[in-house]
Each structure stands twice: as structure tokens, then as C-alpha cells.
Short mmCIF file of N, CA and C and ligand atoms in Angstrom, two decimals:
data_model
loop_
_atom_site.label_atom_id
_atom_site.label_comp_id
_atom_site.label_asym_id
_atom_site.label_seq_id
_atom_site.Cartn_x
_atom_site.Cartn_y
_atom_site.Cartn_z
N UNK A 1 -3.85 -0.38 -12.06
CA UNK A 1 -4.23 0.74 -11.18
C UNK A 1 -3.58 2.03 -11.66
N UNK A 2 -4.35 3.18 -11.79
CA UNK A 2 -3.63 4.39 -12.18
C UNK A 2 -2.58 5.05 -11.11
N UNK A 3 -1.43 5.52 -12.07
CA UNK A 3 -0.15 5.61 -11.07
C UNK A 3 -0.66 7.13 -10.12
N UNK A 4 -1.61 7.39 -10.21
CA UNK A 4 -2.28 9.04 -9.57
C UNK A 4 -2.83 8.53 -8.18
N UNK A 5 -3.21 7.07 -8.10
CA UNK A 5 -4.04 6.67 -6.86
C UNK A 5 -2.56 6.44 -5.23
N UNK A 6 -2.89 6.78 -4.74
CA UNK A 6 -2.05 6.44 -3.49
C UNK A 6 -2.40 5.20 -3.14
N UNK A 7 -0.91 4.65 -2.94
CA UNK A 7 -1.35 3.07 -2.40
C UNK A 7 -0.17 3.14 -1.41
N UNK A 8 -0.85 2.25 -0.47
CA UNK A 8 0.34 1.91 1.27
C UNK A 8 1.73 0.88 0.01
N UNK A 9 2.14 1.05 0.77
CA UNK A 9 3.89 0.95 0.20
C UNK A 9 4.12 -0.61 0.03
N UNK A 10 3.33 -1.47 0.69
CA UNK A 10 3.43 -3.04 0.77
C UNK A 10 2.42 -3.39 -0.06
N UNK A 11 1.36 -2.49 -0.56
CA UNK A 11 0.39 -2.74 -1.62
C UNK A 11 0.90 -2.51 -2.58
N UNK A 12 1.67 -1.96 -3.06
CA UNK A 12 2.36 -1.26 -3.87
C UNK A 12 3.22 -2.67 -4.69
N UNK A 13 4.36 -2.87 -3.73
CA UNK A 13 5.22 -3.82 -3.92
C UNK A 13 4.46 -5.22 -4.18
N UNK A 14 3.75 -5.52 -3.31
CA UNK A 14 2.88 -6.98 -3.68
C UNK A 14 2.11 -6.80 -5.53
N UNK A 15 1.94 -5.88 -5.47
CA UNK A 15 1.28 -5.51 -7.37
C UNK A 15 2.11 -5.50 -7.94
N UNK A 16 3.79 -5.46 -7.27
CA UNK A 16 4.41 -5.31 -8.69
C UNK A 16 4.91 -7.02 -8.68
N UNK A 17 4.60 -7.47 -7.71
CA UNK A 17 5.27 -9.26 -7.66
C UNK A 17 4.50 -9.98 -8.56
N UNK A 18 3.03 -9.10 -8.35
CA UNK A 18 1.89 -10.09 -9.05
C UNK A 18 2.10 -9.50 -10.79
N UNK A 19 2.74 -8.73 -10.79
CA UNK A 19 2.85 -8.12 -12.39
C UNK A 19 3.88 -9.42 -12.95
N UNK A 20 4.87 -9.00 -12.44
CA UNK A 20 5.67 -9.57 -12.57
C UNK A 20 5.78 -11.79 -12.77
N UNK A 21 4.96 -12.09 -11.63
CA UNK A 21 4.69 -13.29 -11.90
C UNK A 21 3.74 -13.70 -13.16
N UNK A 22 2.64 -12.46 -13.56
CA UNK A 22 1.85 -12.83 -15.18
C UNK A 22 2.37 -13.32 -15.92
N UNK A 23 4.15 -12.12 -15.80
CA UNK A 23 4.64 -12.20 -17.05
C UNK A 23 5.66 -13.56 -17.31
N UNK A 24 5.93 -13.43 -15.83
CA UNK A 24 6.86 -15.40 -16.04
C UNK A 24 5.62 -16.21 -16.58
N UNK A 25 4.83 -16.08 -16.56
CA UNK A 25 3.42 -17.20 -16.83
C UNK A 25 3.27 -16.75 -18.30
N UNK A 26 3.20 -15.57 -18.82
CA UNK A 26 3.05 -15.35 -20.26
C UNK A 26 4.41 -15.72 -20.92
N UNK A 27 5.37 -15.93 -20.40
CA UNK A 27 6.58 -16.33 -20.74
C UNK A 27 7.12 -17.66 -21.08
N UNK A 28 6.26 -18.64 -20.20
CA UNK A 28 5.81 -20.01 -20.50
C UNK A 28 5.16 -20.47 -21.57
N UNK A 29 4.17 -19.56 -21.78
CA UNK A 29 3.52 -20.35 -22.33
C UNK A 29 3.59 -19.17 -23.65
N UNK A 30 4.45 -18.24 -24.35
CA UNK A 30 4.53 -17.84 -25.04
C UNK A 30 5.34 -18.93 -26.38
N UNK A 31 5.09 -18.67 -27.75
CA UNK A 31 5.80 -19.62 -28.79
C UNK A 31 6.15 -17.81 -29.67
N UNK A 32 7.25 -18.69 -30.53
CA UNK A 32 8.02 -17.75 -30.90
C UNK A 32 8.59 -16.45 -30.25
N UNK A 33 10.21 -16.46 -30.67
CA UNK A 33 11.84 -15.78 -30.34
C UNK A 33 10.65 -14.76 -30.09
N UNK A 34 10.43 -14.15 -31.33
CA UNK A 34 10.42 -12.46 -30.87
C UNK A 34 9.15 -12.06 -29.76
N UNK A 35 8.34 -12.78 -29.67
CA UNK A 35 7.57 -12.59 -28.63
C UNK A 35 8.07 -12.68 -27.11
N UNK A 36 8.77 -13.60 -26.99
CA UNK A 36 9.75 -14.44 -25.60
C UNK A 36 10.61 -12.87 -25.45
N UNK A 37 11.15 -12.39 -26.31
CA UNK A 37 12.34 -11.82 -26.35
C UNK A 37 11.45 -10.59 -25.82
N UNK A 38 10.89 -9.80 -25.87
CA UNK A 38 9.84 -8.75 -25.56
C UNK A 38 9.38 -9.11 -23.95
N UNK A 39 9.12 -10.42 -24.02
CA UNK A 39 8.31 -10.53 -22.64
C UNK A 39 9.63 -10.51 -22.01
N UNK A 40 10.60 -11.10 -21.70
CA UNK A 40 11.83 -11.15 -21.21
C UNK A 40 12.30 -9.74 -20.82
N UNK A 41 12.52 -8.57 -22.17
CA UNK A 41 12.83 -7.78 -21.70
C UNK A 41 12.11 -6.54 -20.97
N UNK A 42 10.17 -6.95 -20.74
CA UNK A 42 9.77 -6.41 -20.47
C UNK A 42 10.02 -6.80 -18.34
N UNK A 43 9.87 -8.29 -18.52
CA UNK A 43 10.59 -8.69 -17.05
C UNK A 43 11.51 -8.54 -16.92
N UNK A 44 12.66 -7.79 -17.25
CA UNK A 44 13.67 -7.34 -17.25
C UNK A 44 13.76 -6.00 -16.20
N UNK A 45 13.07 -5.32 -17.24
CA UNK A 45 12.15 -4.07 -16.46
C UNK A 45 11.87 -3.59 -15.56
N UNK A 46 10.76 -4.33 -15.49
CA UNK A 46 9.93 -4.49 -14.14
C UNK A 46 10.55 -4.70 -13.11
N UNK A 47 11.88 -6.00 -13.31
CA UNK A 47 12.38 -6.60 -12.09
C UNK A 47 13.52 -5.64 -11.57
N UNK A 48 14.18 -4.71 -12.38
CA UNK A 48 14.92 -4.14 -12.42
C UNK A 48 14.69 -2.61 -11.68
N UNK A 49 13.60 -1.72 -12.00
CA UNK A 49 12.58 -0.87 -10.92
C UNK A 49 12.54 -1.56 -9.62
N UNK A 50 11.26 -2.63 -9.77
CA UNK A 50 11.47 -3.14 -8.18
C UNK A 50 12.39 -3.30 -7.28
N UNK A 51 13.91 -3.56 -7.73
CA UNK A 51 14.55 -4.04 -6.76
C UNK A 51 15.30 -2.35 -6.72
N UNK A 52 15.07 -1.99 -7.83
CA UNK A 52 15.94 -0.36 -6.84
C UNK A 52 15.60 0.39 -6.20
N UNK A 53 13.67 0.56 -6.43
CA UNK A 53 12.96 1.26 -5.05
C UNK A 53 12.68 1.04 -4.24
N UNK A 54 13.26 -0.56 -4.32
CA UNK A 54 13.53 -1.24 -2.51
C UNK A 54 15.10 -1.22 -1.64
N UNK A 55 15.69 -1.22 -2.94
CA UNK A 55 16.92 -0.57 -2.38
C UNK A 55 17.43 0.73 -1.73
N UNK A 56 16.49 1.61 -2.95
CA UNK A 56 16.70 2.89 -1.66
C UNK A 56 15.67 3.46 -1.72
N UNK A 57 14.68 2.65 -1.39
CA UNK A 57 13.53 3.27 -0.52
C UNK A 57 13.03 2.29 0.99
N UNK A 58 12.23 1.53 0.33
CA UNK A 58 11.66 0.24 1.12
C UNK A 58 12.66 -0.46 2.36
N UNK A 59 13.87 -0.93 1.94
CA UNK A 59 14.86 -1.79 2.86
C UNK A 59 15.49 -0.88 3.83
N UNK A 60 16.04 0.24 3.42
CA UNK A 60 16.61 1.33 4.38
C UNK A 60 15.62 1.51 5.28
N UNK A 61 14.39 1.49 4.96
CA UNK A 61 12.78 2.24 5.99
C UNK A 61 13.18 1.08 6.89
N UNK A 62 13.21 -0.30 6.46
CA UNK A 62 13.03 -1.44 7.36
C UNK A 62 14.30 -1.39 8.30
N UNK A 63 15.04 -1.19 8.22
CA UNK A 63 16.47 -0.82 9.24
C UNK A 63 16.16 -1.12 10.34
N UNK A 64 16.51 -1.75 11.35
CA UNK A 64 15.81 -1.75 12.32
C UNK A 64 14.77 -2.22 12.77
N UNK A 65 14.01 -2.72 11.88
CA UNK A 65 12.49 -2.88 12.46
C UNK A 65 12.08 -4.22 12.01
N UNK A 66 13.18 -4.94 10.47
CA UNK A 66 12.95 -6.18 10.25
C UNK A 66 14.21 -6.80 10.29
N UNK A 67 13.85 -7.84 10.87
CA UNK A 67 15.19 -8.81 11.27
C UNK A 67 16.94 -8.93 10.46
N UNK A 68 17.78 -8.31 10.87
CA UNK A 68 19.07 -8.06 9.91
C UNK A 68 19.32 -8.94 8.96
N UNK A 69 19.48 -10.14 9.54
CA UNK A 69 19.83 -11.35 9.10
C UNK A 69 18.93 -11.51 7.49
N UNK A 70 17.82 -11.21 7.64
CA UNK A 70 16.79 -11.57 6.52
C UNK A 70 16.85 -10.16 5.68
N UNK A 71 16.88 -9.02 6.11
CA UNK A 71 17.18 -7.96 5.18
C UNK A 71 18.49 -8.22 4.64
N UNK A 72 19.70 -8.72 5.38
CA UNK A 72 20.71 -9.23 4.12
C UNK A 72 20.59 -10.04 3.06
N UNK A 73 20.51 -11.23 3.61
CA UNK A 73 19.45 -11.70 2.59
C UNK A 73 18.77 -11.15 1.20
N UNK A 74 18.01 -10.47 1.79
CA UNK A 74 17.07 -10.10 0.04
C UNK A 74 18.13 -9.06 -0.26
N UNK A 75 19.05 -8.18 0.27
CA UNK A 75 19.56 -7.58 -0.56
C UNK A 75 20.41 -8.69 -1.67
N UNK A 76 21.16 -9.81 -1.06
CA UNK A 76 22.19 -10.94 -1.73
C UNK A 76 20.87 -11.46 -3.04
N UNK A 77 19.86 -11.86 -2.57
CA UNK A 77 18.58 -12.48 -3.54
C UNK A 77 18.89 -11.15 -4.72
N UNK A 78 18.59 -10.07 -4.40
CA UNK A 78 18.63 -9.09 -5.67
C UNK A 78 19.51 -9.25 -6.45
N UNK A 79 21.20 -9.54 -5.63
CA UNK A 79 22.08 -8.83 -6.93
C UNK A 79 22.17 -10.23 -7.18
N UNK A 80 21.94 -11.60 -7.14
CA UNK A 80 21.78 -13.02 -7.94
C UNK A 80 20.99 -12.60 -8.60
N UNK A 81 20.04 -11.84 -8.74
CA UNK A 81 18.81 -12.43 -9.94
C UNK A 81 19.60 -11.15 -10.90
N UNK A 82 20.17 -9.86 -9.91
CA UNK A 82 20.73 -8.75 -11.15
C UNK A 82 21.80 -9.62 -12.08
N UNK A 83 22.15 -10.33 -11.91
CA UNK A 83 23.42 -11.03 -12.49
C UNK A 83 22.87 -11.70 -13.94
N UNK A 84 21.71 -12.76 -13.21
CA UNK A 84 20.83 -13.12 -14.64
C UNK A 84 20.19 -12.30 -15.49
N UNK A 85 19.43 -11.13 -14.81
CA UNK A 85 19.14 -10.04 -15.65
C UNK A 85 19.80 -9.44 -16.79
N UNK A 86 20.88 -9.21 -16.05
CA UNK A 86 22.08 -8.59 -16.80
C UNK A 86 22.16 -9.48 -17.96
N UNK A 87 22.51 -11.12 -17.82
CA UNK A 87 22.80 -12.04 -18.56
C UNK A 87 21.43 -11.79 -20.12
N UNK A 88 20.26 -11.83 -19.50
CA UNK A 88 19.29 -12.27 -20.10
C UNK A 88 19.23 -10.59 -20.93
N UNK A 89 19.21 -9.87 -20.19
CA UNK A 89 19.77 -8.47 -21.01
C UNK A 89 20.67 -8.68 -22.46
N UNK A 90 21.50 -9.23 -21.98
CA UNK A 90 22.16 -9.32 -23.00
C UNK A 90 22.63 -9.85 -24.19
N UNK A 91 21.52 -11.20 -23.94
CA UNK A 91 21.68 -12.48 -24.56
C UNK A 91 20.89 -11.86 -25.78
N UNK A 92 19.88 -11.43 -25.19
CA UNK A 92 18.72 -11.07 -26.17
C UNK A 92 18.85 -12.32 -27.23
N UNK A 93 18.01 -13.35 -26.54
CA UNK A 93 17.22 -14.20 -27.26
C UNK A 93 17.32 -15.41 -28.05
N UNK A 94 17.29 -15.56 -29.27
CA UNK A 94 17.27 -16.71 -30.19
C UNK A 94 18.81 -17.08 -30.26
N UNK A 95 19.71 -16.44 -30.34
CA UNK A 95 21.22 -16.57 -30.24
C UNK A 95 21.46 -16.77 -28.84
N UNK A 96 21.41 -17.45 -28.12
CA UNK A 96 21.40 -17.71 -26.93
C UNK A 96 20.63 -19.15 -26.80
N UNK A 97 21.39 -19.96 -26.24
CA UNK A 97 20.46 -21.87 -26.60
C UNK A 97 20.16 -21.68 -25.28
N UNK A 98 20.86 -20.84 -24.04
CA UNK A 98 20.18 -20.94 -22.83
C UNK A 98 19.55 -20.04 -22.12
N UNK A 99 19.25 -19.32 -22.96
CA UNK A 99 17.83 -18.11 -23.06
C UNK A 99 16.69 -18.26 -22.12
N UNK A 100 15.89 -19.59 -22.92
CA UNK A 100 14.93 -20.07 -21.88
C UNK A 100 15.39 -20.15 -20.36
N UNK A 101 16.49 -21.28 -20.33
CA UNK A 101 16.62 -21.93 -19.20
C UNK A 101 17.15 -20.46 -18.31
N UNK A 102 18.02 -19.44 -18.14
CA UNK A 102 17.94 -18.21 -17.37
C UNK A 102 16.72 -17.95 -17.34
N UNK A 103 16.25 -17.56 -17.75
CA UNK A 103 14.49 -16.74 -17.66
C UNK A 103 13.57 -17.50 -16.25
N UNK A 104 13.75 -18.93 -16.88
CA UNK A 104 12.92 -19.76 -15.76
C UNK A 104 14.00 -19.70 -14.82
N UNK A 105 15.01 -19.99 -14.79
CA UNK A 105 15.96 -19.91 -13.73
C UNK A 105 15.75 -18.36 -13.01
N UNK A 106 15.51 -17.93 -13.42
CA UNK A 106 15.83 -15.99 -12.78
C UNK A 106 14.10 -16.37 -12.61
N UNK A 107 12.53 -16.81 -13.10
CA UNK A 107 11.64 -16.88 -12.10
C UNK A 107 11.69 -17.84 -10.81
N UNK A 108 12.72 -18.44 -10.85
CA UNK A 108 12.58 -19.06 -9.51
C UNK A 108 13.25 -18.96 -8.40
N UNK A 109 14.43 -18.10 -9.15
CA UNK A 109 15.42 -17.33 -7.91
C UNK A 109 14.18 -16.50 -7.35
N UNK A 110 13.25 -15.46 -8.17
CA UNK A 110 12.16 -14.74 -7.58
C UNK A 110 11.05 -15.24 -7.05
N UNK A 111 10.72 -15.88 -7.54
CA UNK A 111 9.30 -17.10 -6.49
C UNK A 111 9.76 -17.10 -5.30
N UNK A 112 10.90 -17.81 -5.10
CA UNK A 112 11.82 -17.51 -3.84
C UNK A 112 11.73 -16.52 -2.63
N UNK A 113 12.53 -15.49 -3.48
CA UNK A 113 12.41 -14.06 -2.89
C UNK A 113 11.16 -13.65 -2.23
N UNK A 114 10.24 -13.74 -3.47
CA UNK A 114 8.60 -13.10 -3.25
C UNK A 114 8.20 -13.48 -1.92
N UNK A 115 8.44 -15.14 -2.03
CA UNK A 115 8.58 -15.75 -0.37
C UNK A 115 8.70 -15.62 0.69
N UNK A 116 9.95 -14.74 0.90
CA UNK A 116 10.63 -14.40 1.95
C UNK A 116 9.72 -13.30 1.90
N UNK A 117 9.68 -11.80 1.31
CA UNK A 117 8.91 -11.26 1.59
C UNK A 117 7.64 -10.69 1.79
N UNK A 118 6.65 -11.81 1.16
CA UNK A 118 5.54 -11.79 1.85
C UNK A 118 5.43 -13.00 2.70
N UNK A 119 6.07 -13.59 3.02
CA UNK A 119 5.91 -14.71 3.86
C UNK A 119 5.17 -14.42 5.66
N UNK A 120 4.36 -14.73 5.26
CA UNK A 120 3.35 -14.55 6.70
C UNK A 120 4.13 -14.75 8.19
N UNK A 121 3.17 -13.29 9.16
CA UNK A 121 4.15 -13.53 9.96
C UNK A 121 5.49 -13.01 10.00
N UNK A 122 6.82 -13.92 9.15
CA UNK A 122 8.00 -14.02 9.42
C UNK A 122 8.95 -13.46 8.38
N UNK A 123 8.05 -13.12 7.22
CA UNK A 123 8.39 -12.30 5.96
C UNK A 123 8.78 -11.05 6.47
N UNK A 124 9.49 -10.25 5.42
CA UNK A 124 9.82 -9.11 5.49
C UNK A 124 8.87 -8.10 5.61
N UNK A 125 7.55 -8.13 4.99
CA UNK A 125 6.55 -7.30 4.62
C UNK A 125 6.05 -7.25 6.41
N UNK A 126 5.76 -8.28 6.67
CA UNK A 126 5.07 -8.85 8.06
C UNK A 126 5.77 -7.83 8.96
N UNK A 127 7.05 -8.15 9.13
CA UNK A 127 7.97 -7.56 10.00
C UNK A 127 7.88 -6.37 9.82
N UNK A 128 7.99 -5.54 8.86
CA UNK A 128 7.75 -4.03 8.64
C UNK A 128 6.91 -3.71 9.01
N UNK A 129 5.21 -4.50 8.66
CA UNK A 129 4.13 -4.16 9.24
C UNK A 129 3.88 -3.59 10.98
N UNK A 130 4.55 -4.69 11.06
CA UNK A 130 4.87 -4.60 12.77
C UNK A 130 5.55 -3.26 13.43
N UNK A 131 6.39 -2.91 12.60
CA UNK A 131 7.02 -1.70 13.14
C UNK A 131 6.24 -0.44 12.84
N UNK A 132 6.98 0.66 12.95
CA UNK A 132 6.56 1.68 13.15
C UNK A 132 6.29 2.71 11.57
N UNK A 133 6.11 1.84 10.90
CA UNK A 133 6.61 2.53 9.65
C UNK A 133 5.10 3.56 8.61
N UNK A 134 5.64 4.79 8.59
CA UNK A 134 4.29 5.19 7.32
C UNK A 134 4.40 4.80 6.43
N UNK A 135 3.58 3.89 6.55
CA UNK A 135 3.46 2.94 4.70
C UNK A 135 2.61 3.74 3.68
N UNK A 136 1.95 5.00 3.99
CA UNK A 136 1.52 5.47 2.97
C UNK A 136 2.37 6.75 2.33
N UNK A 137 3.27 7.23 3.35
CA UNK A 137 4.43 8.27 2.67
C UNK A 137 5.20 7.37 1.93
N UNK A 138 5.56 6.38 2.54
CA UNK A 138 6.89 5.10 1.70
C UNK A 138 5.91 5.09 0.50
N UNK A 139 4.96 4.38 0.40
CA UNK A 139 4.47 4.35 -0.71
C UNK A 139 4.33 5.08 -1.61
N UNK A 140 4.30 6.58 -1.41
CA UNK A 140 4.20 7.99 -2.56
C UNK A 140 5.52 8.06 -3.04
N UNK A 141 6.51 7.82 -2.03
CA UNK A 141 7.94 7.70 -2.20
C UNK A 141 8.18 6.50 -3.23
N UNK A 142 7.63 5.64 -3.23
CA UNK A 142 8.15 4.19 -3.97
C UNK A 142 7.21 4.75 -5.54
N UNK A 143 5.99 5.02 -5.40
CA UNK A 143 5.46 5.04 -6.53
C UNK A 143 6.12 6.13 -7.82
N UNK A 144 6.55 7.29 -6.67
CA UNK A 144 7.28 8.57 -7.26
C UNK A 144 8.62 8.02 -8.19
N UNK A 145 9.57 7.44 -7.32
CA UNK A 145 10.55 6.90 -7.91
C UNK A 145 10.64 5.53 -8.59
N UNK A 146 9.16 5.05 -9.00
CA UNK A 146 8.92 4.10 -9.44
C UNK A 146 8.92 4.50 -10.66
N UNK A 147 8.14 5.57 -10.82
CA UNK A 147 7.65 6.35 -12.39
C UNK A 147 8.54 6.75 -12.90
N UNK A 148 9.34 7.50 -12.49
CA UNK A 148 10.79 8.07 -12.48
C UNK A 148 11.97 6.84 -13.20
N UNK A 149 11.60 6.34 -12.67
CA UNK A 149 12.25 5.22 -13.24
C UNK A 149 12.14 4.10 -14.25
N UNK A 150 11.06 3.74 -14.72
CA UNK A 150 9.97 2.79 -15.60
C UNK A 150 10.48 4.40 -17.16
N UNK A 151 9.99 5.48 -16.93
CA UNK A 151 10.57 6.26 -17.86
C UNK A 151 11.67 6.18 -18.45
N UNK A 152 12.90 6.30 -17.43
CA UNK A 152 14.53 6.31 -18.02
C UNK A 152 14.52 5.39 -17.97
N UNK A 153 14.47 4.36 -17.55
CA UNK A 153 14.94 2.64 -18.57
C UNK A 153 14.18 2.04 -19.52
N UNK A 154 13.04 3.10 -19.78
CA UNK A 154 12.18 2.80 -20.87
C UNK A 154 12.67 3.84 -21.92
N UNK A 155 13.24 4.59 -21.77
CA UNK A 155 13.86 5.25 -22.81
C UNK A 155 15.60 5.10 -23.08
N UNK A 156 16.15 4.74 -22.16
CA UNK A 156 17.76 4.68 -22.47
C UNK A 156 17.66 3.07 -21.93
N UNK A 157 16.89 2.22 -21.78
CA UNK A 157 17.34 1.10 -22.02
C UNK A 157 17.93 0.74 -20.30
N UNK A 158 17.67 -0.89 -19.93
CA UNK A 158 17.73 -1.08 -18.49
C UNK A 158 19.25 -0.79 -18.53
N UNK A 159 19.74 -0.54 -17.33
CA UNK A 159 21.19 -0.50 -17.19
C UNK A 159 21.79 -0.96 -16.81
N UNK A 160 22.95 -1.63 -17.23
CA UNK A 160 23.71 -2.58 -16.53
C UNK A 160 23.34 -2.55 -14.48
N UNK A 161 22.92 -3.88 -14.33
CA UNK A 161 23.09 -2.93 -13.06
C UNK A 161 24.18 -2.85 -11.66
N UNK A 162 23.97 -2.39 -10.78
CA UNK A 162 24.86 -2.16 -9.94
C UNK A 162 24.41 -3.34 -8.91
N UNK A 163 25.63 -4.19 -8.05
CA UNK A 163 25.30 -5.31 -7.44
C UNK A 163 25.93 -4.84 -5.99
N UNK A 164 25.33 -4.27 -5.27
CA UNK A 164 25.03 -3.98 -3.85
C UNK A 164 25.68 -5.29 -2.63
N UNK A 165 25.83 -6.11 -2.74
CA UNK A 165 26.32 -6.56 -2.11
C UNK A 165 27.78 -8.06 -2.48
N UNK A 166 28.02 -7.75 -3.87
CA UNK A 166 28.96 -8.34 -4.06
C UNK A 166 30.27 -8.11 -4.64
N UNK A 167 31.03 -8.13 -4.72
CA UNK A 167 32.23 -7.67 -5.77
C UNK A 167 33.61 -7.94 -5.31
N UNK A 168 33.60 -8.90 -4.50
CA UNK A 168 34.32 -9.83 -4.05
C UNK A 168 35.49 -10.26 -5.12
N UNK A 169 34.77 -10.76 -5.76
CA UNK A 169 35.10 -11.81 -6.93
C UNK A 169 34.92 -11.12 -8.58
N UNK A 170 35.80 -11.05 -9.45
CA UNK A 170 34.89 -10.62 -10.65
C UNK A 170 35.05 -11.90 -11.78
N UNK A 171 33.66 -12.31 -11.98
CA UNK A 171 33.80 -13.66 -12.81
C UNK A 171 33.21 -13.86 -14.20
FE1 FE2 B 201 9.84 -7.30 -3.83
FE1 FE2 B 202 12.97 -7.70 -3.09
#
């Protein structure tokens, strides 16, 4: 879809789950390092945008309006999969014997996730729906700082990232 079209803010996010799940599927069934290694860091990417224009765009909107308990939640789901990211960031690939096994491991921490928030009803998306929210300003907002962003980590490279709800522990 061209990034010029306005889309409601939960349309938005559901296209980038479904992007995102292709590429675990082209990731499967991809043969040879340097191809894997591309798709990896292109889900790298992707996963890495999504979870920050839900961080400060999307989840803050929901404040209030979707159940606390479950908005903690996906924030904790993010910085687990940022952790493998990071990992799989860094492994970059054939020097790495457990390359594969993160990758599929980090799609199923997200299968997961995706779960919770489109989960009918009782999902996050659901619950937002319900409230009071302009899903088509959120959405200009998400797409704006979507682009914004897909640019600078497409040019300086994803960035280590920042883990929002942990640091408890450094391991
Ligand atoms: Fe999401
Ligand atoms: Fe999320």
C-alpha cells in the first residue's frame, strides 16, 4: 500500500504483522547464509519500527481504555523479543550455530504477541476499538513516524535497542 494513503491506525498495525509474518515464512523456507541473513535483518527492521510506534504512539493512546494488566504485558512481550533482536542483530548469521534457532524462536515469541493483540473481543486492538479513540489521526501519527523511522534505521543501521520495561538485572 502506498505510504501517501491514510489508513485507521489498527489497519495500519495488522499490515505490518502480516508483513512481518511473510517474512518468518520466507525465512523458513529460504536456503543459503546470505539470503537468511538479509531476510533476518530485514525482520529485524520491521520488528524493530513496529514496536516503537507502538510504544510511543499506539499503547500510550490505549491508557485507559485497554485493560492494564494486558498493556503491561505487550510492553514485557516487546523488550523479550528486543533482546533476541538485538541478539540476532548481532550474530549476523553463518558464525552463529544458533542463528536459525533465535529467528524461529523470536517468530514465536511474536505469533504470540500478534495474539494478544488482535485477539478477538479480548485483544488489545478489540479493546481500543471499544474506546474512544481516533484511529485515523493515530494512524497518520503511526504512519508519519513509521517513515521517519524505516529511513534512519535504514540508513544508520537498527539500534541497539532500548528495553522499556526491564533492567532489573544486567545479564
Ligand atoms: Fe503489533
Ligand atoms: Fe506489539
Amino acid at each position: 500500500m502506498a505510504d501517501t494513503q491514510s489508513q485507521d491506525a489498527i489497519a495500519l498495525l495488522k499490515e505490518d504483522h502480516r508483513k512481518v509474518e511473510e517474512l518468518f515464512k520466507e525465512f523458513e523456507s529460504a536456503s543459503g547464509d546470505g539470503r537468511k541473513e538479509k531476510l533476518a535483518k530485514q525482520i529485524c527492521l520491521e520488528l524493530s519500527v513496529h514496536a516503537q510506534i507502538e510504544e510511543e504512539i499506539f499503547y500510550p493512546a490505549c491508557e485507559g481504555v485497554v485493560d492494564e494488566d494486558l498493556l503491561k504485558e505487550s510492553y514485557v512481550e516487546h523488550d523479550a523479543a528486543k533482546v533476541l533482536i538485538a541478539e540476532i542483530e548481532a550474530a549476523g548469521g553463518e558464525s552463529d550455530e544458533f542463528f536459525d534457532a533465535k529467528v524461529k524462536v523470536l517468530s514465536e515469541e511474536i505469533e504470540h504477541h500478534v495474539e494478544e493483540e488482535e485477539k478477538r473481543e479480548t485483544g488489545v486492538f478489540s479493546q481500543a476499538r471499544k474506546g474512544d479513540l481516533d484511529m485515523d489521526a493515530l494512524g497518520e501519527q503511526l504512519a508519519a513516524r513509521k517513515q521517519q523511522l524505516l529511513e534512519e534505521f535504514k540508513a544508520r543501521g537498527v539500534p541497539t535497542p532500548e528495553l522499556t520495561t526491564m533492567g532489573e538485572v544486567s545479564v
